[in-house]
XYZ file of C-alpha atoms in Angstrom:
337
model
C -48.543 -44.302 18.464
C -46.208 -44.720 15.525
C -44.078 -41.709 14.762
C -45.021 -39.873 11.685
C -42.345 -39.297 9.077
C -42.392 -35.903 7.484
C -41.818 -36.103 3.794
C -40.625 -33.044 1.903
C -43.286 -31.507 -0.273
C -42.550 -31.426 -3.945
C -42.719 -28.059 -5.591
C -43.427 -27.207 -9.130
C -40.130 -26.388 -10.941
C -41.721 -23.220 -12.212
C -42.298 -22.149 -8.615
C -38.630 -22.686 -7.768
C -37.623 -20.694 -10.835
C -39.907 -17.822 -9.884
C -38.533 -17.807 -6.321
C -34.954 -17.811 -7.591
C -35.585 -14.945 -9.972
C -37.281 -12.969 -7.188
C -34.385 -13.591 -4.799
C -31.818 -12.502 -7.360
C -33.822 -9.402 -8.171
C -34.050 -8.487 -4.484
C -30.293 -8.954 -4.015
C -29.506 -6.913 -7.086
C -31.844 -4.116 -6.033
C -30.325 -3.730 -2.569
C -28.433 -0.474 -2.210
C -24.708 -1.072 -2.238
C -24.227 0.597 1.133
C -26.390 -2.128 2.698
C -23.253 -4.269 2.425
C -21.315 -1.597 4.372
C -18.318 -1.138 2.105
C -15.533 0.954 3.640
C -17.111 0.707 7.091
C -14.063 2.323 8.677
C -14.665 5.463 6.635
C -16.960 8.273 7.712
C -19.972 9.012 5.540
C -18.362 11.943 3.723
C -18.114 13.150 0.112
C -14.652 11.558 -0.170
C -15.957 8.074 0.628
C -18.960 8.601 -1.653
C -16.790 9.735 -4.579
C -14.404 6.786 -4.232
C -17.238 4.270 -4.079
C -19.022 5.921 -7.002
C -15.925 5.695 -9.147
C -15.337 2.023 -8.333
C -18.948 0.952 -8.727
C -19.600 2.803 -11.979
C -16.409 1.496 -13.590
C -17.374 -2.132 -12.994
C -20.964 -1.709 -14.237
C -21.119 -2.917 -17.874
C -24.295 -0.903 -18.499
C -22.481 2.416 -18.004
C -20.289 4.401 -20.364
C -17.692 4.576 -17.595
C -17.228 0.779 -17.616
C -13.583 -0.312 -17.517
C -12.621 -3.699 -18.903
C -11.311 -6.067 -16.210
C -7.809 -6.222 -17.670
C -7.492 -2.421 -17.382
C -8.625 -2.150 -13.757
C -5.216 -1.294 -12.343
C -5.016 0.500 -8.984
C -1.651 1.677 -7.652
C -0.854 2.673 -4.089
C 2.112 4.354 -2.521
C 3.100 2.618 0.720
C 4.752 4.927 3.263
C 2.138 7.340 4.579
C -0.518 5.870 2.287
C -0.952 2.258 3.390
C 0.988 2.424 6.646
C 2.483 5.152 8.812
C 5.785 6.859 8.045
C 6.588 8.695 11.279
C 8.994 9.298 12.986
C 10.939 7.978 9.969
C 10.376 5.585 7.097
C 10.131 2.108 8.572
C 12.680 0.675 6.162
C 15.145 3.275 7.445
C 14.454 2.110 11.020
C 15.061 -1.463 9.828
C 18.399 -0.384 8.351
C 19.359 1.340 11.617
C 18.605 -1.823 13.596
C 20.611 -3.889 11.099
C 23.539 -1.482 11.492
C 23.371 -1.847 15.279
C 23.463 -5.618 14.910
C 26.499 -5.325 12.627
C 28.211 -3.053 15.173
C 27.619 -5.608 17.898
C 29.404 -8.210 15.760
C 32.206 -5.864 14.638
C 32.766 -2.792 16.863
C 35.521 -1.542 14.526
C 32.810 -0.384 12.122
C 32.176 2.565 14.460
C 35.128 4.422 12.973
C 33.270 5.205 9.761
C 29.943 6.566 8.610
C 27.100 5.576 8.791
C 28.028 3.361 11.731
C 29.556 6.301 13.601
C 26.193 8.095 13.701
C 24.360 4.897 14.600
C 26.731 4.187 17.502
C 26.170 7.746 18.777
C 22.411 7.246 18.427
C 22.374 10.413 16.318
C 19.774 9.740 13.648
C 19.452 13.491 13.110
C 23.062 13.735 11.941
C 22.498 10.802 9.619
C 19.378 12.372 8.113
C 21.220 15.688 7.730
C 23.524 13.962 5.296
C 20.685 13.773 2.793
C 20.115 11.020 0.261
C 23.807 10.178 -0.023
C 24.023 9.307 3.678
C 20.825 7.271 3.538
C 21.984 5.364 0.462
C 25.260 4.628 2.244
C 23.315 3.165 5.172
C 21.108 1.115 2.866
C 24.047 -0.280 0.932
C 25.878 -1.123 4.148
C 22.940 -3.034 5.614
C 21.189 -4.394 2.515
C 23.940 -5.374 0.083
C 26.163 -8.420 -0.189
C 23.564 -10.993 0.806
C 21.316 -13.317 -1.128
C 17.714 -12.404 -1.771
C 16.571 -15.270 0.490
C 18.841 -14.162 3.331
C 17.631 -10.571 3.075
C 14.002 -11.692 3.115
C 14.586 -13.670 6.315
C 16.224 -10.644 7.936
C 13.223 -8.462 7.096
C 10.705 -10.998 8.416
C 12.712 -11.600 11.613
C 12.826 -7.849 12.225
C 9.096 -7.406 11.650
C 8.371 -10.276 14.052
C 10.243 -8.621 16.927
C 10.570 -4.870 16.316
C 8.079 -2.385 17.715
C 7.161 1.127 16.651
C 8.915 3.608 18.990
C 5.749 5.610 19.605
C 2.881 3.133 19.733
C 4.784 -0.035 20.738
C 2.819 -1.847 18.041
C 4.414 -4.238 15.567
C 5.115 -2.300 12.388
C 2.632 -4.457 10.494
C -0.045 -3.149 12.871
C 0.770 0.419 11.874
C -1.170 -0.109 8.645
C -4.258 2.009 8.024
C -7.453 0.051 8.561
C -9.507 2.179 6.106
C -6.944 1.544 3.380
C -7.073 -2.206 3.984
C -10.824 -1.943 3.444
C -10.285 -0.049 0.208
C -7.823 -2.672 -1.042
C -10.304 -5.439 -0.217
C -13.196 -3.633 -1.889
C -11.240 -2.956 -5.058
C -10.163 -6.583 -5.229
C -13.738 -7.761 -4.739
C -14.829 -5.499 -7.619
C -12.317 -6.931 -10.044
C -9.443 -4.487 -9.629
C -5.798 -5.541 -9.368
C -3.940 -3.663 -6.645
C -0.252 -2.783 -6.895
C 2.142 -1.147 -4.460
C 4.255 1.558 -6.111
C 6.674 2.801 -3.477
C 9.885 4.730 -3.179
C 10.924 2.079 -0.652
C 13.007 -0.926 -1.525
C 11.159 -3.517 -3.544
C 12.808 -6.469 -1.764
C 11.882 -5.060 1.655
C 8.234 -4.695 0.619
C 7.937 -8.019 -1.170
C 8.933 -9.896 1.978
C 5.600 -9.123 3.677
C 3.193 -7.401 1.255
C 1.145 -10.534 0.582
C 0.581 -11.318 4.257
C -0.331 -7.754 5.204
C -2.025 -6.349 2.082
C -2.914 -9.483 0.091
C -0.694 -8.024 -2.647
C 1.710 -10.663 -3.997
C 5.385 -9.872 -4.643
C 4.931 -9.615 -8.406
C 2.594 -6.668 -7.840
C 5.134 -4.605 -5.927
C 7.027 -1.846 -7.732
C 9.789 -0.152 -5.764
C 13.316 1.153 -5.773
C 15.702 -1.576 -6.858
C 19.306 -2.405 -6.124
C 21.437 -4.084 -8.733
C 21.335 -7.880 -8.603
C 23.779 -10.489 -9.803
C 23.674 -14.232 -10.375
C 26.118 -16.414 -8.451
C 26.635 -19.883 -9.853
C 27.378 -22.904 -7.692
C 25.808 -26.021 -6.282
C 22.971 -23.823 -5.055
C 22.871 -20.756 -7.327
C 21.979 -17.481 -5.640
C 20.795 -14.004 -6.561
C 23.001 -11.504 -4.719
C 22.125 -7.924 -3.836
C 24.643 -5.385 -5.078
C 25.805 -2.018 -3.732
C 24.370 0.240 -6.429
C 20.871 1.405 -7.292
C 19.270 0.148 -10.468
C 16.147 2.333 -10.200
C 14.908 5.020 -7.793
C 11.159 4.625 -7.745
C 10.182 8.077 -6.537
C 8.791 11.196 -8.188
C 9.094 10.810 -11.978
C 10.612 7.381 -11.362
C 7.212 6.038 -10.310
C 5.520 6.209 -13.742
C 8.688 4.747 -15.247
C 8.657 1.902 -12.742
C 4.976 1.237 -13.405
C 5.579 1.032 -17.131
C 8.596 -1.229 -16.671
C 6.899 -3.676 -14.291
C 3.152 -3.431 -14.978
C 3.106 -2.296 -18.598
C -0.278 -0.567 -18.306
C -1.280 2.942 -17.255
C -3.310 2.680 -14.032
C -6.822 4.065 -13.766
C -6.667 4.731 -10.024
C -3.703 6.057 -8.063
C -3.421 6.790 -4.335
C -0.561 8.628 -2.656
C 0.149 11.027 0.173
C 3.128 13.158 -0.793
C 4.746 15.099 -3.588
C 6.792 11.994 -4.320
C 3.537 10.628 -5.735
C 2.746 13.713 -7.830
C 3.946 12.365 -11.176
C 2.237 9.014 -10.569
C -1.104 10.728 -9.978
C -0.657 13.074 -12.941
C 0.267 10.258 -15.305
C -2.633 8.133 -14.084
C -5.349 10.779 -14.219
C -4.428 12.300 -17.588
C -5.079 9.066 -19.472
C -8.173 8.349 -21.542
C -11.454 7.267 -19.966
C -12.485 7.391 -16.305
C -9.603 8.070 -13.918
C -9.240 8.800 -10.233
C -6.453 10.272 -8.130
C -6.546 10.224 -4.322
C -4.274 11.956 -1.813
C -4.185 10.911 1.838
C -3.850 14.078 3.918
C -2.376 13.604 7.405
C -4.559 15.881 9.514
C -5.063 13.798 12.664
C -2.558 14.764 15.320
C -4.341 12.743 18.006
C -4.775 9.326 16.396
C -1.801 9.631 14.037
C 0.266 12.697 13.018
C -0.626 16.041 11.475
C 1.743 17.281 8.766
C 1.831 18.335 5.121
C 3.625 21.266 3.469
C 6.474 21.793 5.930
C 7.217 18.150 6.680
C 10.572 16.576 5.875
C 8.753 13.244 5.526
C 5.669 12.919 3.347
C 5.761 16.582 2.285
C 2.510 17.428 0.502
C 2.783 20.838 -1.160
C 2.439 20.511 -4.931
C -0.239 17.855 -4.485
C -2.522 20.036 -2.365
C -2.190 22.912 -4.826
C -2.814 20.738 -7.882
C -5.644 18.583 -6.483
C -8.583 20.870 -7.376
C -7.598 21.434 -11.010
C -6.840 17.730 -11.488
C -9.999 16.516 -9.768
C -8.058 14.544 -7.158
C -9.827 13.556 -3.953
C -8.031 14.765 -0.825
C -8.871 12.365 2.005
C -8.828 14.166 5.349
C -7.750 11.491 7.841
C -9.327 13.258 10.801
C -12.740 13.736 9.191
C -12.932 10.966 6.593
C -11.781 8.011 8.708
C -13.715 6.556 11.632
C -10.573 4.775 12.772
C -6.961 4.819 11.716
C -5.236 1.615 12.834
C -6.630 -1.909 13.212
C -7.946 -2.760 16.659
């Protein structure tokens, strides 16, 4: 018996149109949570408020609609997007760089900060305050080209491990915050990092880890200079051009971004001015504080901490309408699997 060829049935174009309209209507009428946004977050008022803000500001039928060009979201990095204990990771990078320099030139041990590094006395170094830390940064970050410094950062990240978890530092990022970055991007927001950390350190890896390109990173900056030659270079100097912390954060945002954000996320009093400046602008605004309350999966600290101290922020959150995200209760998980 000859095989029978099945020929596709022809449909009336009007039928196809009706089916398409029905399909689009069904998709549009699905509740947003059917797509499981922020799946790593617990179903709490904090998650609901964040999603409500995002979704209502991208809906052109609402009074709270924000034009695409104004959808600027800024995020602190240390303690907000990745961990910051037992010390800022850039500081740990600087310590490792100092150890490498000592191995090449043991005579450096006669002076600070190398003396403290050789004695493995990070406490004494931290006791010296900002001046001692700046001295360490200048000693390990200055006098090299921007390309050379970037390679040093990437080489360190490829081999170094967190002293507590033994994870690579790029795996000490917060999984729920990665979800928030992705969701904002999908809804037409532009995400920026606004950190007190060094901008060159962050720009070396921010795109790979956060999908935030270098031009969207605002941080503390060292002075740079141009060196002519057969292959011209940009050299890192030994003086600070801008400290991007506290009141320096709004200044840095204005200098680099040129627009007041509508959403700001931080975790410490170093982010206070950034949140205040963001949330006191016209139109819909949102401020979010990440509160470190999970001593089992991460660390528990706030008002008395020497790192990530959150005192003014907790007091000011209610009157400013800022969301305080409780890591223990609001996050299903902390780090990526």
